[in-house]
PDB file of C-alpha atoms in Angstrom:
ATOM      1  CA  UNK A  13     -56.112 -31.883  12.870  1.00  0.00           C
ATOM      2  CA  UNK A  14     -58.967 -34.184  12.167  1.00  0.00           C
ATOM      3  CA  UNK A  15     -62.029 -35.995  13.791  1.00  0.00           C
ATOM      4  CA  UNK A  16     -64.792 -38.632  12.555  1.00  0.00           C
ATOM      5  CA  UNK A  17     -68.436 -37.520  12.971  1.00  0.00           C
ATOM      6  CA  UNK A  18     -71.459 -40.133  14.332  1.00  0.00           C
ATOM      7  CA  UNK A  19     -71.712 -41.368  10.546  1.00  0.00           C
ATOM      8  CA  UNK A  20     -67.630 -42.022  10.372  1.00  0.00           C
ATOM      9  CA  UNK A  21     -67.153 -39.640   7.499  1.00  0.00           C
ATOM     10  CA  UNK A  22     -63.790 -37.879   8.265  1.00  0.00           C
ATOM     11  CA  UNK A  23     -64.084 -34.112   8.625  1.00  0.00           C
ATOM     12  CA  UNK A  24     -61.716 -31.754   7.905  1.00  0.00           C
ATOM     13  CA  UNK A  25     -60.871 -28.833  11.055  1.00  0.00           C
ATOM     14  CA  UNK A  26     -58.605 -25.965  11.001  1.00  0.00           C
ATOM     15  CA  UNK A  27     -55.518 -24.826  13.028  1.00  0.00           C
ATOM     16  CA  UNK A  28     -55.973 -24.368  16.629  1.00  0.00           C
ATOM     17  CA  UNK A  29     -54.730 -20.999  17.950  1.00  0.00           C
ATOM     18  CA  UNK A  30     -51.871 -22.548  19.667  1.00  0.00           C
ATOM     19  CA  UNK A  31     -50.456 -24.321  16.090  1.00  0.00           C
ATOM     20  CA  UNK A  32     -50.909 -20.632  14.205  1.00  0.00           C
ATOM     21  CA  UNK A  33     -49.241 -18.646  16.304  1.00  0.00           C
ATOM     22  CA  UNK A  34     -46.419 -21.277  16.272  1.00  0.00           C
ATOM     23  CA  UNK A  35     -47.115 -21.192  12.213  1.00  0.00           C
ATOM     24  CA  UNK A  36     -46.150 -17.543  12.855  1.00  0.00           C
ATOM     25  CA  UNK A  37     -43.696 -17.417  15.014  1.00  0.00           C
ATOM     26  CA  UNK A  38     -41.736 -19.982  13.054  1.00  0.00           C
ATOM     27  CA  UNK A  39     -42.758 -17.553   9.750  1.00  0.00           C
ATOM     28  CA  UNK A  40     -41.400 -14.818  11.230  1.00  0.00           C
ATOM     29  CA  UNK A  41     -38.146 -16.003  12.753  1.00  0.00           C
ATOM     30  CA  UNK A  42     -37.196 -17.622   9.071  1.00  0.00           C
ATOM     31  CA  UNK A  43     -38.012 -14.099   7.870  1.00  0.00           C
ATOM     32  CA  UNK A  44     -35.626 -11.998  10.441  1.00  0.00           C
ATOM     33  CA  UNK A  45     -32.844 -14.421  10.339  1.00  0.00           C
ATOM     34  CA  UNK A  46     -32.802 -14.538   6.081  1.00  0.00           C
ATOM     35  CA  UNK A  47     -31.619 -10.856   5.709  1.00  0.00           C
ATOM     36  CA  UNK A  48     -29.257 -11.456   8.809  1.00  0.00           C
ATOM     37  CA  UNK A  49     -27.672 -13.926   6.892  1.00  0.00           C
ATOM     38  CA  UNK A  50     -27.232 -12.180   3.364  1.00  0.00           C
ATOM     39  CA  UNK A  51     -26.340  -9.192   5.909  1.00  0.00           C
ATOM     40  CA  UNK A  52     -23.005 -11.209   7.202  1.00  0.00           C
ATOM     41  CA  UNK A  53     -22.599 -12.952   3.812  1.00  0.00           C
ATOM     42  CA  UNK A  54     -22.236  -8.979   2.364  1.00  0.00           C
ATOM     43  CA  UNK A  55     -19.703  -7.978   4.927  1.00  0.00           C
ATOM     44  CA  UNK A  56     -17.567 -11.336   4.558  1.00  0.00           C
ATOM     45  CA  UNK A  57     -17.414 -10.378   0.746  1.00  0.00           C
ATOM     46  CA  UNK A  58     -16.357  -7.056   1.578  1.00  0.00           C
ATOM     47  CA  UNK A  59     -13.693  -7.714   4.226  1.00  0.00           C
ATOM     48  CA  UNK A  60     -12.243 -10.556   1.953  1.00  0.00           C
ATOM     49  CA  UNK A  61     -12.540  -7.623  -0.982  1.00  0.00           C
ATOM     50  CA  UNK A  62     -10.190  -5.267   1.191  1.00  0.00           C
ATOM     51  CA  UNK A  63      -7.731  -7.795   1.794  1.00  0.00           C
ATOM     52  CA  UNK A  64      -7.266  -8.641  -1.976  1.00  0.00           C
ATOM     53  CA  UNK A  65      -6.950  -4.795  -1.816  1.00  0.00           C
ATOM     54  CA  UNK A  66      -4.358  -4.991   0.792  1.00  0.00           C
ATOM     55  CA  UNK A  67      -2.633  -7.481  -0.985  1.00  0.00           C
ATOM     56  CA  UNK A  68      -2.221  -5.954  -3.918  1.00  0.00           C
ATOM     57  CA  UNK A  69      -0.432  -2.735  -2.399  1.00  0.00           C
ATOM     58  CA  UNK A  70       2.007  -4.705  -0.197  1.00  0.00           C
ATOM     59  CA  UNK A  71       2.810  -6.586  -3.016  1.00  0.00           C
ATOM     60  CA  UNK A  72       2.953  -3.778  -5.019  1.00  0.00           C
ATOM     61  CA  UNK A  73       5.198  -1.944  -2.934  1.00  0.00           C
ATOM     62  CA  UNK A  74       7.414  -4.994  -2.332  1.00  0.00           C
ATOM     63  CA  UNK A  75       8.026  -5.058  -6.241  1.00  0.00           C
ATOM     64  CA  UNK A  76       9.070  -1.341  -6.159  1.00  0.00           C
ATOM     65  CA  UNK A  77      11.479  -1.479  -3.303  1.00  0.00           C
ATOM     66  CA  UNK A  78      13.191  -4.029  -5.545  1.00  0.00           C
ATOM     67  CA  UNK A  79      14.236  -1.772  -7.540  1.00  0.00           C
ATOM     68  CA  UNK A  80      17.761   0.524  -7.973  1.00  0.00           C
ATOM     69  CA  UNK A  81      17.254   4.182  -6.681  1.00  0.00           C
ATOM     70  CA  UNK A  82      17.439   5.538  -9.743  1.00  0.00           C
ATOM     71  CA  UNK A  83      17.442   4.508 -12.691  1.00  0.00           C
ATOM     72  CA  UNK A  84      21.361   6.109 -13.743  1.00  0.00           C
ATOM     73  CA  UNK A  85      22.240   3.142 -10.730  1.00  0.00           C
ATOM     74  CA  UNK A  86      21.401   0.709 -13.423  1.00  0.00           C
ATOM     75  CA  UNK A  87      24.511   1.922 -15.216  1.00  0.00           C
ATOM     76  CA  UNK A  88      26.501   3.326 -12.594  1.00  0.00           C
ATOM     77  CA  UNK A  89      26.760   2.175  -8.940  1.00  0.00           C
ATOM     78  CA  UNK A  90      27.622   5.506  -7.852  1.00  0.00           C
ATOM     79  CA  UNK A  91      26.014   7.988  -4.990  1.00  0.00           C
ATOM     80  CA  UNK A  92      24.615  10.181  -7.574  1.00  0.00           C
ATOM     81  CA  UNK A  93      24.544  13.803  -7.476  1.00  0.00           C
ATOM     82  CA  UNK A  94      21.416  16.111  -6.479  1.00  0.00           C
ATOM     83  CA  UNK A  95      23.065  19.673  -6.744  1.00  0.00           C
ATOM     84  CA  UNK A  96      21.694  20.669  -3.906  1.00  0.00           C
ATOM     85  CA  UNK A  97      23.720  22.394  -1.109  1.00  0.00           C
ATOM     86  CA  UNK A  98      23.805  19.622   1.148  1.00  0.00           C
ATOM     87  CA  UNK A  99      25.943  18.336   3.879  1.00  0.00           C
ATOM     88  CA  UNK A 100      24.811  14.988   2.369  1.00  0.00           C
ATOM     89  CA  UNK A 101      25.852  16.030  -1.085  1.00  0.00           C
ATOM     90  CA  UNK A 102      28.498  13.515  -2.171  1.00  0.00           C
ATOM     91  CA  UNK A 103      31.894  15.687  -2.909  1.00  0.00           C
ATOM     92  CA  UNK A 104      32.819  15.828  -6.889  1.00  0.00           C
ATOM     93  CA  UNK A 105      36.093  16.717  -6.266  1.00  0.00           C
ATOM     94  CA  UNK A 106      37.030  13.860  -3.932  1.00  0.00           C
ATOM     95  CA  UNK A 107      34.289  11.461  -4.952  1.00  0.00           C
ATOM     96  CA  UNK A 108      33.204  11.120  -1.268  1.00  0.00           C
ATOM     97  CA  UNK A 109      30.998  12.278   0.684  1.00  0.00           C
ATOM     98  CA  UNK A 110      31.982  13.992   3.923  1.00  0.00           C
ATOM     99  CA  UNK A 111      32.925  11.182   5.902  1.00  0.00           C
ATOM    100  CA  UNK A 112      33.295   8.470   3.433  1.00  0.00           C
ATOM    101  CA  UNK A 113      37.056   6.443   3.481  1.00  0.00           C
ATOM    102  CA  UNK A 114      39.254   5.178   0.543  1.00  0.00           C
ATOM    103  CA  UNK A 115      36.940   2.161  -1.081  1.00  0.00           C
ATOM    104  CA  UNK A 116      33.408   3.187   0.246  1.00  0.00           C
ATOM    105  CA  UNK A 117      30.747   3.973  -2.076  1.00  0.00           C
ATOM    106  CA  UNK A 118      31.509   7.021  -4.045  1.00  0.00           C
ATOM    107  CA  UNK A 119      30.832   9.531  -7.072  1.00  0.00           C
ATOM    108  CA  UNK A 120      33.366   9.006  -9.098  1.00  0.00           C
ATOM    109  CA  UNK A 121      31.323   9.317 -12.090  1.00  0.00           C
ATOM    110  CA  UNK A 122      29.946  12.556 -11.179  1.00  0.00           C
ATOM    111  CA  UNK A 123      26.587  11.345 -12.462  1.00  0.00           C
ATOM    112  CA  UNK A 124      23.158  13.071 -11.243  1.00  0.00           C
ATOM    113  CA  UNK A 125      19.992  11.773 -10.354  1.00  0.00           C
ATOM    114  CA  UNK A 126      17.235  11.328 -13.012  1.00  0.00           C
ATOM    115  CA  UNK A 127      14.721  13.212 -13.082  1.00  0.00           C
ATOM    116  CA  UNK A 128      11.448  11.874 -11.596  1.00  0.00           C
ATOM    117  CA  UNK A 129       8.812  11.455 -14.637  1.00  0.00           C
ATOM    118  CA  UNK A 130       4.916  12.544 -14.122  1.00  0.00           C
ATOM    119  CA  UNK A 131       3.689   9.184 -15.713  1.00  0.00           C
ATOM    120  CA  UNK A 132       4.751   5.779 -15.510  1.00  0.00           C
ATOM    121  CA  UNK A 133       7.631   4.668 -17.231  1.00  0.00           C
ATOM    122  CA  UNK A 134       7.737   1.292 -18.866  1.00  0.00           C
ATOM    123  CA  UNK A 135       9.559  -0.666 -18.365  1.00  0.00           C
ATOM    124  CA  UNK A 136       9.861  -0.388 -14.758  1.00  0.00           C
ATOM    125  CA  UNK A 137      13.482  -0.228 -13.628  1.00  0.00           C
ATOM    126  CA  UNK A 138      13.946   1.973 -10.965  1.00  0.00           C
ATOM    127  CA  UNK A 139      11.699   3.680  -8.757  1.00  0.00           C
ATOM    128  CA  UNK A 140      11.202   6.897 -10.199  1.00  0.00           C
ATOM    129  CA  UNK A 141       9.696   4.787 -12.719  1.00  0.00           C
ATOM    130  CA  UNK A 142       6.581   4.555 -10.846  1.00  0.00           C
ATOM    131  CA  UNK A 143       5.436   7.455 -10.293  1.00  0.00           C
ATOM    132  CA  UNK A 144       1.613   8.308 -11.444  1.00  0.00           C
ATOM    133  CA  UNK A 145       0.855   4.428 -11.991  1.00  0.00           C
ATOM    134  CA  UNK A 146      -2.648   3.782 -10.853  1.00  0.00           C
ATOM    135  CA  UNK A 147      -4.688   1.457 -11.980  1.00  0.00           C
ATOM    136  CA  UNK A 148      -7.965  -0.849 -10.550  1.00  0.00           C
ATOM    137  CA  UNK A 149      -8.361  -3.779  -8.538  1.00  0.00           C
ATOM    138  CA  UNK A 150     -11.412  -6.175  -9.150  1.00  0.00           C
ATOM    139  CA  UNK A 151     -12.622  -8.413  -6.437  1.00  0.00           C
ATOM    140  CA  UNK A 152     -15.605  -9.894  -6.306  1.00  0.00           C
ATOM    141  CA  UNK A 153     -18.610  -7.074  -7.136  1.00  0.00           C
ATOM    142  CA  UNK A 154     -15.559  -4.318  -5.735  1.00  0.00           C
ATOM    143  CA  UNK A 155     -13.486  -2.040  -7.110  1.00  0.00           C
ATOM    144  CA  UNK A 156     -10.357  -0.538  -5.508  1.00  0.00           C
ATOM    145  CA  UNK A 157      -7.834   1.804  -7.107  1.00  0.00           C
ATOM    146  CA  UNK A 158      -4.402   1.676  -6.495  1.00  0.00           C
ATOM    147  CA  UNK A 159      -2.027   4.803  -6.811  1.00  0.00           C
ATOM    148  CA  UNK A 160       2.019   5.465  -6.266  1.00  0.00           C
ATOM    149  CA  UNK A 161       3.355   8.619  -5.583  1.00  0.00           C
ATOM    150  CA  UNK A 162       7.341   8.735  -5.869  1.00  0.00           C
ATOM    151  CA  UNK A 163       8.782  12.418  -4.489  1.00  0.00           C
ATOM    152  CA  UNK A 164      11.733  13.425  -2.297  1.00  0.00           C
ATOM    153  CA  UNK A 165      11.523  14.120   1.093  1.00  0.00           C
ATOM    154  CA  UNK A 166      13.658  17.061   3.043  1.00  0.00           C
ATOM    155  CA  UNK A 167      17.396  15.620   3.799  1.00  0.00           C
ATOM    156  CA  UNK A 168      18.523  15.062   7.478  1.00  0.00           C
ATOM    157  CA  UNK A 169      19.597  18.006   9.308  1.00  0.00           C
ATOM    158  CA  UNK A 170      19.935  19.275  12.961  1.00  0.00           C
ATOM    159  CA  UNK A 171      15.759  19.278  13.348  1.00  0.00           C
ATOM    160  CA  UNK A 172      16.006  15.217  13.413  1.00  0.00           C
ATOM    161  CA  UNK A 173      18.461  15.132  15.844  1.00  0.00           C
ATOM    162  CA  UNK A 174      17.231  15.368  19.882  1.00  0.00           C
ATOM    163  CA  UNK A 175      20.572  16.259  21.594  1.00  0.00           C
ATOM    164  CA  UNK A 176      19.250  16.360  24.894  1.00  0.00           C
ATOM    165  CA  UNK A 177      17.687  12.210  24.536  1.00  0.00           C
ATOM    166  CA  UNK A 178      20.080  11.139  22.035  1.00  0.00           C
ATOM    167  CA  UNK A 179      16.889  10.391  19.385  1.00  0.00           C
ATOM    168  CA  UNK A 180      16.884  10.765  15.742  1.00  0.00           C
ATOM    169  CA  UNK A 181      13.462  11.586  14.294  1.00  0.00           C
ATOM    170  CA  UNK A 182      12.944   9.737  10.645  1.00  0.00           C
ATOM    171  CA  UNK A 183      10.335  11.629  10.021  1.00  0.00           C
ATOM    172  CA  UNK A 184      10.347  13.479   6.890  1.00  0.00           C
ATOM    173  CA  UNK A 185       8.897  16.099   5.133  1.00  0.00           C
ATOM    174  CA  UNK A 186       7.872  15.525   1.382  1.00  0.00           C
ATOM    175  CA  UNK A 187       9.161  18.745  -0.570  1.00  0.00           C
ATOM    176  CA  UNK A 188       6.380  20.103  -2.308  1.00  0.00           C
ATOM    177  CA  UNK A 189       7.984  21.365  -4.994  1.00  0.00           C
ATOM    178  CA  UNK A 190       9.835  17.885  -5.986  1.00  0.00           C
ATOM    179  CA  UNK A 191      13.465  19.776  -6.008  1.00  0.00           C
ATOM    180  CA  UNK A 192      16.161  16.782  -5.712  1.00  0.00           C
ATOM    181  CA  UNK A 193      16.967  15.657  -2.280  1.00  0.00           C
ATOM    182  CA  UNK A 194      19.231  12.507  -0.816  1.00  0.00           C
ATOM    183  CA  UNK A 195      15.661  10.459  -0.023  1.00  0.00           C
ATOM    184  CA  UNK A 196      13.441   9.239  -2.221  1.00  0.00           C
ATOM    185  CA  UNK A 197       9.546   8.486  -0.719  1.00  0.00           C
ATOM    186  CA  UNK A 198       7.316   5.869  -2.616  1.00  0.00           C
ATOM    187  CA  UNK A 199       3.677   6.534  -1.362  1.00  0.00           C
ATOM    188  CA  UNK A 200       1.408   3.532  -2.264  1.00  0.00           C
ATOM    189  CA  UNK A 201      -2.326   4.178  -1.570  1.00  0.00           C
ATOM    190  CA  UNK A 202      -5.514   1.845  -2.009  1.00  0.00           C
ATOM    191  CA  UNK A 203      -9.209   3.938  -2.160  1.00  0.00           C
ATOM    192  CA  UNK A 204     -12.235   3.228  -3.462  1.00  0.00           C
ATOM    193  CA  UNK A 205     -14.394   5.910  -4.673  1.00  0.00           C
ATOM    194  CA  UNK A 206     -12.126   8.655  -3.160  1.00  0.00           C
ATOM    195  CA  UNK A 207     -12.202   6.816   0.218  1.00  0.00           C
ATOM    196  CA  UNK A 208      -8.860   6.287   2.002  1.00  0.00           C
ATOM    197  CA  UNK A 209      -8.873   2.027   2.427  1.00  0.00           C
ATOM    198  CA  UNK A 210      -4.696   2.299   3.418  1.00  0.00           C
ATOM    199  CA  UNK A 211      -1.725   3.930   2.414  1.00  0.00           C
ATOM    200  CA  UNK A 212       2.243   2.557   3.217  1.00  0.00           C
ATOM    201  CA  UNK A 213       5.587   4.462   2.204  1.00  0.00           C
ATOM    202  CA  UNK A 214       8.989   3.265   1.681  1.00  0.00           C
ATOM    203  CA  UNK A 215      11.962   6.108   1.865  1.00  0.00           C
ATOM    204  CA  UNK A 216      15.063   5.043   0.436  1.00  0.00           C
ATOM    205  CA  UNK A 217      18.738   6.915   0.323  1.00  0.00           C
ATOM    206  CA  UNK A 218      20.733   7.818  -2.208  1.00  0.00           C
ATOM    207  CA  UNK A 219      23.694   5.320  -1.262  1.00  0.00           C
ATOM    208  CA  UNK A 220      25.028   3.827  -4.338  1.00  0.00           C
ATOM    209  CA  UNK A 221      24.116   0.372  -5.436  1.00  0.00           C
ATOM    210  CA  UNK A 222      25.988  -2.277  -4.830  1.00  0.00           C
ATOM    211  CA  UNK A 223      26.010  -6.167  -5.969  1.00  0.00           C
ATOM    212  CA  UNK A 224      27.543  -9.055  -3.899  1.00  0.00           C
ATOM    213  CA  UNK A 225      27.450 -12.384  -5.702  1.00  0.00           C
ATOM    214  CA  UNK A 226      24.460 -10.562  -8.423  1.00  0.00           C
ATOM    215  CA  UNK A 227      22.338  -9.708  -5.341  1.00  0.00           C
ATOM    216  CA  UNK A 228      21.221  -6.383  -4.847  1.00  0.00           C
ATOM    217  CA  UNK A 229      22.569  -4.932  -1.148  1.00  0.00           C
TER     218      UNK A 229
END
């Protein structure tokens, strides 16, 4: 603001105390909304970062359900043999399992289940294959790790089955000490810094493999 003395030489005047505490108020809002706004900016990064994370272990997972059982049902499409003392256990001597009819999967072969490695095996071709990959995901300024875990899980028995509702409980218990069993459980988890992002598994029986027209089924 300005005014012209008795001469008409223009003088200078300062703010009012109306236009600086507008000058401040304006100061101030610019100043609490800026970190606001870097505030959301750093949590957009970091959601998108989790779902590259999530990505990556569906996809992951999706690529190892692909895959045979085990890695003998690249040769043979047999229900391989655990030697276990199961009710599940397909019978050597009539290549069946308990149950089974003339032209159903079988174990003719009499072949048994690989064993399931501690590291990776390259390259991948069944899904015992992938058990101990981890590796890391980069996404933005983040970094995620990804692990797999491939076990066996206890077979069905009488604790599944609910007589009284008619239910069957799927779940299973991982065997601890990794002794063969008719299930196989791929455990794919996603952390960062030792903290639990998400985790998915896929069980899958020890059925045979078989191909109609070259497609996996």
């Amino acid at each position: 603001m300005c005014w012209k003395g008795r001469r008409g030489n223009i003088m200078k005047k300062g703010l009012t105390l109306i236009e600086l505490i507008f000058t401040i108020v304006i100061i101030a809002f610019v100043f609490s909304v800026i970190p606001k706004m870097f505030q959301t900016t750093n949590k957009v990064l970091s959601f998108s970062s989790k779902e590259d994370a999530l990505f990556n272990m569906y996809s992951q997972m999706m690529n190892i359900i692909l895959k045979p059982y085990d890695k003998n049902n690249t040769i043979y499409n047999d229900i391989l043999l655990t030697g276990e003392n199961s009710v599940l256990e397909c019978n050597s001597s009539t290549g069946y399992r308990d149950g089974g009819f003339v032209g159903s999967r079988n174990c003719f072969h009499k072949v048994y289940e690989s064993s399931i490695p501690s590291t990776p095996q390259k390259p991948f071709e069944a899904l015992e294959d992938y058990n101990g990959l981890n590796y890391q995901i980069y996404s933005g300024n983040k970094e995620y790790n990804l692990s797999v875990t491939v076990g066996y899980t206890d077979d069905w028995n009488s604790s599944n089955y609910d007589y009284s509702n008619q239910t069957l409980d799927f779940n299973f218990t991982d065997k601890s000490d990794n002794t063969k069993s008719q299930i196989k459980r791929v455990f794919v988890r996603v952390f960062n810094n030792e903290n639990n992002i998400s985790s998915i598994y896929y069980d899958s029986a020890n059925i045979g493999y078989v191909e109609i027209k070259s497609v996996q089924w």
